[in-house]
CSV table of C-alpha atoms in Angstrom, one decimal:
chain,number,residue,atom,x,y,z
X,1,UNK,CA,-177.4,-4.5,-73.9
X,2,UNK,CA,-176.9,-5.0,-70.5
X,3,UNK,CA,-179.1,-7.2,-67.9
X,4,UNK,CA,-178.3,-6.7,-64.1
X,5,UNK,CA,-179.7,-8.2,-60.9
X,6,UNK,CA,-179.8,-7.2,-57.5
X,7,UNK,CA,-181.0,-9.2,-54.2
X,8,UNK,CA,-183.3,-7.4,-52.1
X,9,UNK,CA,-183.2,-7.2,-48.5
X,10,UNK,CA,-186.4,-9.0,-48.0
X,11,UNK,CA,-185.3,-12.0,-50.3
X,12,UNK,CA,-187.0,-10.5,-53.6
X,13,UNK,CA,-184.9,-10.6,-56.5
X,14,UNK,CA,-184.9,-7.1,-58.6
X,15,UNK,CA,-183.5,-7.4,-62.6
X,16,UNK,CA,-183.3,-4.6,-65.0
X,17,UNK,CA,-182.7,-4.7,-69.3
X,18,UNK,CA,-181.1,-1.4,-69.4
X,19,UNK,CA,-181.5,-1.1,-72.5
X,20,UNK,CA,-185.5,-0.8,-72.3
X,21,UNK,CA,-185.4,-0.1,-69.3
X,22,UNK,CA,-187.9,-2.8,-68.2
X,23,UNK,CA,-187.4,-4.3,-64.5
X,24,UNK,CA,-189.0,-6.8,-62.9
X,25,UNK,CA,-189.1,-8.0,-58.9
X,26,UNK,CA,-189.9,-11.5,-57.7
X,27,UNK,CA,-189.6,-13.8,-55.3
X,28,UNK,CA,-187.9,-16.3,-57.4
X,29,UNK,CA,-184.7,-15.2,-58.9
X,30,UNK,CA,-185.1,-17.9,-61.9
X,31,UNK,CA,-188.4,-15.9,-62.7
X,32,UNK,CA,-186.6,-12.5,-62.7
X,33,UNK,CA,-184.0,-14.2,-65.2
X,34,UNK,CA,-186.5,-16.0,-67.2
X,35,UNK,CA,-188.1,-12.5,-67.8
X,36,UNK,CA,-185.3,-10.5,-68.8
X,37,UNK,CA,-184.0,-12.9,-71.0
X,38,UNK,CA,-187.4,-12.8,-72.9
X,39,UNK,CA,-187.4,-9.0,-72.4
X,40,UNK,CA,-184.0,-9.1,-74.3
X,41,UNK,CA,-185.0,-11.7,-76.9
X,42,UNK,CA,-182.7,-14.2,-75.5
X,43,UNK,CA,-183.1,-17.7,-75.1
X,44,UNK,CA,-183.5,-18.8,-71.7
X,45,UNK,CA,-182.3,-22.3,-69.8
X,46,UNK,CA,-183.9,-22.9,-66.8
X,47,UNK,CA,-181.0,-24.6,-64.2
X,48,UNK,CA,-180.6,-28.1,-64.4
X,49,UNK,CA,-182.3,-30.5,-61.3
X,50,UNK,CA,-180.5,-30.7,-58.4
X,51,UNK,CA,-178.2,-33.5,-58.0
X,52,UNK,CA,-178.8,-36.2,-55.2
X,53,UNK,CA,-177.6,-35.8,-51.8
X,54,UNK,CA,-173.8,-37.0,-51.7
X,55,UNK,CA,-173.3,-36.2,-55.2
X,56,UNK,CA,-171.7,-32.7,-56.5
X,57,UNK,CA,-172.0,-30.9,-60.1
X,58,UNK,CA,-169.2,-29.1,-61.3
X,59,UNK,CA,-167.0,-28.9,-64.8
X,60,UNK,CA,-163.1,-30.0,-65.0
X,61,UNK,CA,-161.5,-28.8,-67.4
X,62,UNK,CA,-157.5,-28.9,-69.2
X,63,UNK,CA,-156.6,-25.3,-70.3
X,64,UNK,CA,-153.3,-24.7,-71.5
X,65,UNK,CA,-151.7,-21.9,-73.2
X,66,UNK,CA,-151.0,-22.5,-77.1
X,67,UNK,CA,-153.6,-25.7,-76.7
X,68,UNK,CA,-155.2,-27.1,-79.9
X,69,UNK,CA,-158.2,-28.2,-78.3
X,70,UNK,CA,-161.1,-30.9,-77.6
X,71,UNK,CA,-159.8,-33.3,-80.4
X,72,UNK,CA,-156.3,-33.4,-79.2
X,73,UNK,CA,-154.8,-36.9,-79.3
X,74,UNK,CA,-153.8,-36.9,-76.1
X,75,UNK,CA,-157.7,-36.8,-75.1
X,76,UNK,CA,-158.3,-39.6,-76.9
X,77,UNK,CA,-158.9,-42.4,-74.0
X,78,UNK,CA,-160.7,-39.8,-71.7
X,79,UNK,CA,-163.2,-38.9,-74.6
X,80,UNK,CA,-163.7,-42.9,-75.0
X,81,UNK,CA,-163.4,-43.8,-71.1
X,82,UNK,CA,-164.6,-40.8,-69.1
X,83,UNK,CA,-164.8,-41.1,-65.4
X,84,UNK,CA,-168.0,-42.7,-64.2
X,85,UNK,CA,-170.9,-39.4,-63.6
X,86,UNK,CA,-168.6,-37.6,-66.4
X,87,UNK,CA,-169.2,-36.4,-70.0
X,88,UNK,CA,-166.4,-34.8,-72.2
X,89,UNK,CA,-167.5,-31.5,-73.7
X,90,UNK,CA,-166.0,-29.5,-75.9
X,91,UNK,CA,-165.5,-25.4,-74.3
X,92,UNK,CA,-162.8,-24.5,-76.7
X,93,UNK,CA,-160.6,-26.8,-74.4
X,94,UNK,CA,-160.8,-30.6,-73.0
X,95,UNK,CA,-163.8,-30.5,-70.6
X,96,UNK,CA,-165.5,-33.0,-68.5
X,97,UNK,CA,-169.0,-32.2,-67.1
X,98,UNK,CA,-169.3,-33.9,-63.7
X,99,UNK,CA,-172.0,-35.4,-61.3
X,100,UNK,CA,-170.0,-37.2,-59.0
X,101,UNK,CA,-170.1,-38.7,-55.3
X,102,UNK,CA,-168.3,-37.1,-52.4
X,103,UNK,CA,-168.3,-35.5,-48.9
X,104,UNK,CA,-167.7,-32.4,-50.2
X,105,UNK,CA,-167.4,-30.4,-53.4
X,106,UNK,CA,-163.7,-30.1,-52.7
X,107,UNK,CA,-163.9,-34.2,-52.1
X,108,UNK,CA,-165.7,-34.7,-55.3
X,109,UNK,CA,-163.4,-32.8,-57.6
X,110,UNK,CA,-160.4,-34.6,-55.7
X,111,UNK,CA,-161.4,-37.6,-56.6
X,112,UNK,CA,-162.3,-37.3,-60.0
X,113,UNK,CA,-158.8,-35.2,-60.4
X,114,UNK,CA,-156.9,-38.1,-58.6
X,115,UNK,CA,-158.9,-40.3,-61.2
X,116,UNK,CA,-158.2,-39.0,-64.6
X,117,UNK,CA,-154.6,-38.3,-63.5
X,118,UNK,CA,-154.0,-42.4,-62.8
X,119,UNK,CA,-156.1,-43.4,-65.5
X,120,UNK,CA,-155.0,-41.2,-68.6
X,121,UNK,CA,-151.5,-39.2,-67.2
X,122,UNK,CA,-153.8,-36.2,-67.5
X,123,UNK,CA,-154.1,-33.8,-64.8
X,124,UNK,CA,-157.4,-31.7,-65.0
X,125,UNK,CA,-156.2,-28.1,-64.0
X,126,UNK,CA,-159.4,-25.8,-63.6
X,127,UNK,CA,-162.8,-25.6,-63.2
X,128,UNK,CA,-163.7,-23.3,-65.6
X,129,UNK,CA,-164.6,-20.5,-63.7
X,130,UNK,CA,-164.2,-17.3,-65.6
X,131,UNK,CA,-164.0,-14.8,-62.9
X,132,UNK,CA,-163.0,-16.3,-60.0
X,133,UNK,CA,-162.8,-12.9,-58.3
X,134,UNK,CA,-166.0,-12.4,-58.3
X,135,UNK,CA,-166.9,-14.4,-55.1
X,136,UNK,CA,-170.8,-15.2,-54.1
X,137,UNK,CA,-172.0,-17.3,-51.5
X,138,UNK,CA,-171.3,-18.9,-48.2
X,139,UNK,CA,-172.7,-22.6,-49.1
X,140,UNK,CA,-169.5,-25.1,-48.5
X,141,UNK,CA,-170.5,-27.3,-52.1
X,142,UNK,CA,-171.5,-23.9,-54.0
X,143,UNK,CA,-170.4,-21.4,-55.6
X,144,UNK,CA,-168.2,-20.5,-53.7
X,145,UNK,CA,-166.7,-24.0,-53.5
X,146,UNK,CA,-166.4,-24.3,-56.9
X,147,UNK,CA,-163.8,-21.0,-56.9
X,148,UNK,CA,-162.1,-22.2,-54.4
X,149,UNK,CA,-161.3,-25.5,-55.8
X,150,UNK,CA,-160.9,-23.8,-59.6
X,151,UNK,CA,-157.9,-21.2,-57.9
X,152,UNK,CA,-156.5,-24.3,-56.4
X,153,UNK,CA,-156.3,-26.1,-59.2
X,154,UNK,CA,-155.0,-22.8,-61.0
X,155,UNK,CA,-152.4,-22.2,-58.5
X,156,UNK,CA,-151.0,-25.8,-58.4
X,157,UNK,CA,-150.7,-25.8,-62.2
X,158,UNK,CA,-148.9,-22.6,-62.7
X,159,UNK,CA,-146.7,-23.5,-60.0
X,160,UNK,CA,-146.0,-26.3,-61.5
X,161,UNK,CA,-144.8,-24.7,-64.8
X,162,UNK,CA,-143.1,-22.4,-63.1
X,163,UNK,CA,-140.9,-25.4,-61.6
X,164,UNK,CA,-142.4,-25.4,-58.1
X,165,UNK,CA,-142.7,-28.8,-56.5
X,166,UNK,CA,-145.4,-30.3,-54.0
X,167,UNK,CA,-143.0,-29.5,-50.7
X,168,UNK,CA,-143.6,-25.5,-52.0
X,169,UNK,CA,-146.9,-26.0,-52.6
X,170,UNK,CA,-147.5,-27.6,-49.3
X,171,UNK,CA,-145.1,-25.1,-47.6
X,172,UNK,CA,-147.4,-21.9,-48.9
X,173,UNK,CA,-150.3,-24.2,-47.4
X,174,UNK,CA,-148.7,-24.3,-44.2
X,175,UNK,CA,-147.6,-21.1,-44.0
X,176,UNK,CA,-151.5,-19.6,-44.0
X,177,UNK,CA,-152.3,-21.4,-41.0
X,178,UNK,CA,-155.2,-23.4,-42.6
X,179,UNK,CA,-156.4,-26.5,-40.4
């Protein structure tokens, strides 16, 4: 079963259950979703309530390869003393689900990385984003944001293992001319 959807020109949302065929087009994307999923006998979530101004929802989580998981040891403190705003969920790895204060999305995630690292040695190394190439939105905390700050965090950790250093990181930084 597949369910797609498709943003009109006019701001409509259009989604289709290929599988029956049925297709539905509204002005509120959540209502197109809501319908397919009960077209498709799924269980829909509506989205959770925006957070309040200054404050930025995202997930931090500690993948690594050959990892045994949530209850690992080394969690321990974290799942007992989580970062103010944060909650430590289980997603087949060491999660936190965040609601924190920032400037930023990028400001918020700093912060809380920064936090956990000098509080508990641990540093958080995605944001669980599962396919970061697929790239939506313009908004500077959104989506978008949130795959920009999950590839960083990527990047640096990888680099990392492969014995890279902050200088080379900073150098690559450099090198693309960012401001």
């Amino acid at each position: 079963m597949s369910l797609s959807f498709h943003r009109n020109p006019d701001g409509t949302t259009t989604g289709r259950n290929d599988a029956g065929g049925f297709t539905v087009t509204h002005a509120d994307e959540e209502e197109v979703k809501r319908q397919l999923y009960e077209d498709a006998g799924w269980e829909y979530t509506p989205p959770p309530l925006p957070v309040p101004a200054g404050f930025h929802r995202f997930s931090l989580v500690h993948e690594e390869f050959g990892a045994v998981g949530f209850g690992d040891e080394r969690y321990a403190g974290l799942r007992e003393r989580p970062p103010d705003g944060c909650l430590p969920v289980d997603r087949g790895h060491f999660a936190l689900e965040c609601e924190r204060p920032g400037r930023t999305l990028l400001d918020a995630v700093a912060g809380t990385v920064a936090e956990v690292r000098r509080e508990h040695g641990l540093v958080m190394n995605s944001l669980g984003v599962e396919k970061p190439q697929e790239w939506l939105g313009d908004d500077r905390d959104g989506y978008a944001a949130h795959i920009a700050a999950h590839l960083l965090l990527m990047g640096v950790h990888r680099a990392r293992l492969l014995g890279y250093g902050r200088k080379d990181v900073v150098r690559l930084l450099d090198a693309t001319g960012i401001e």
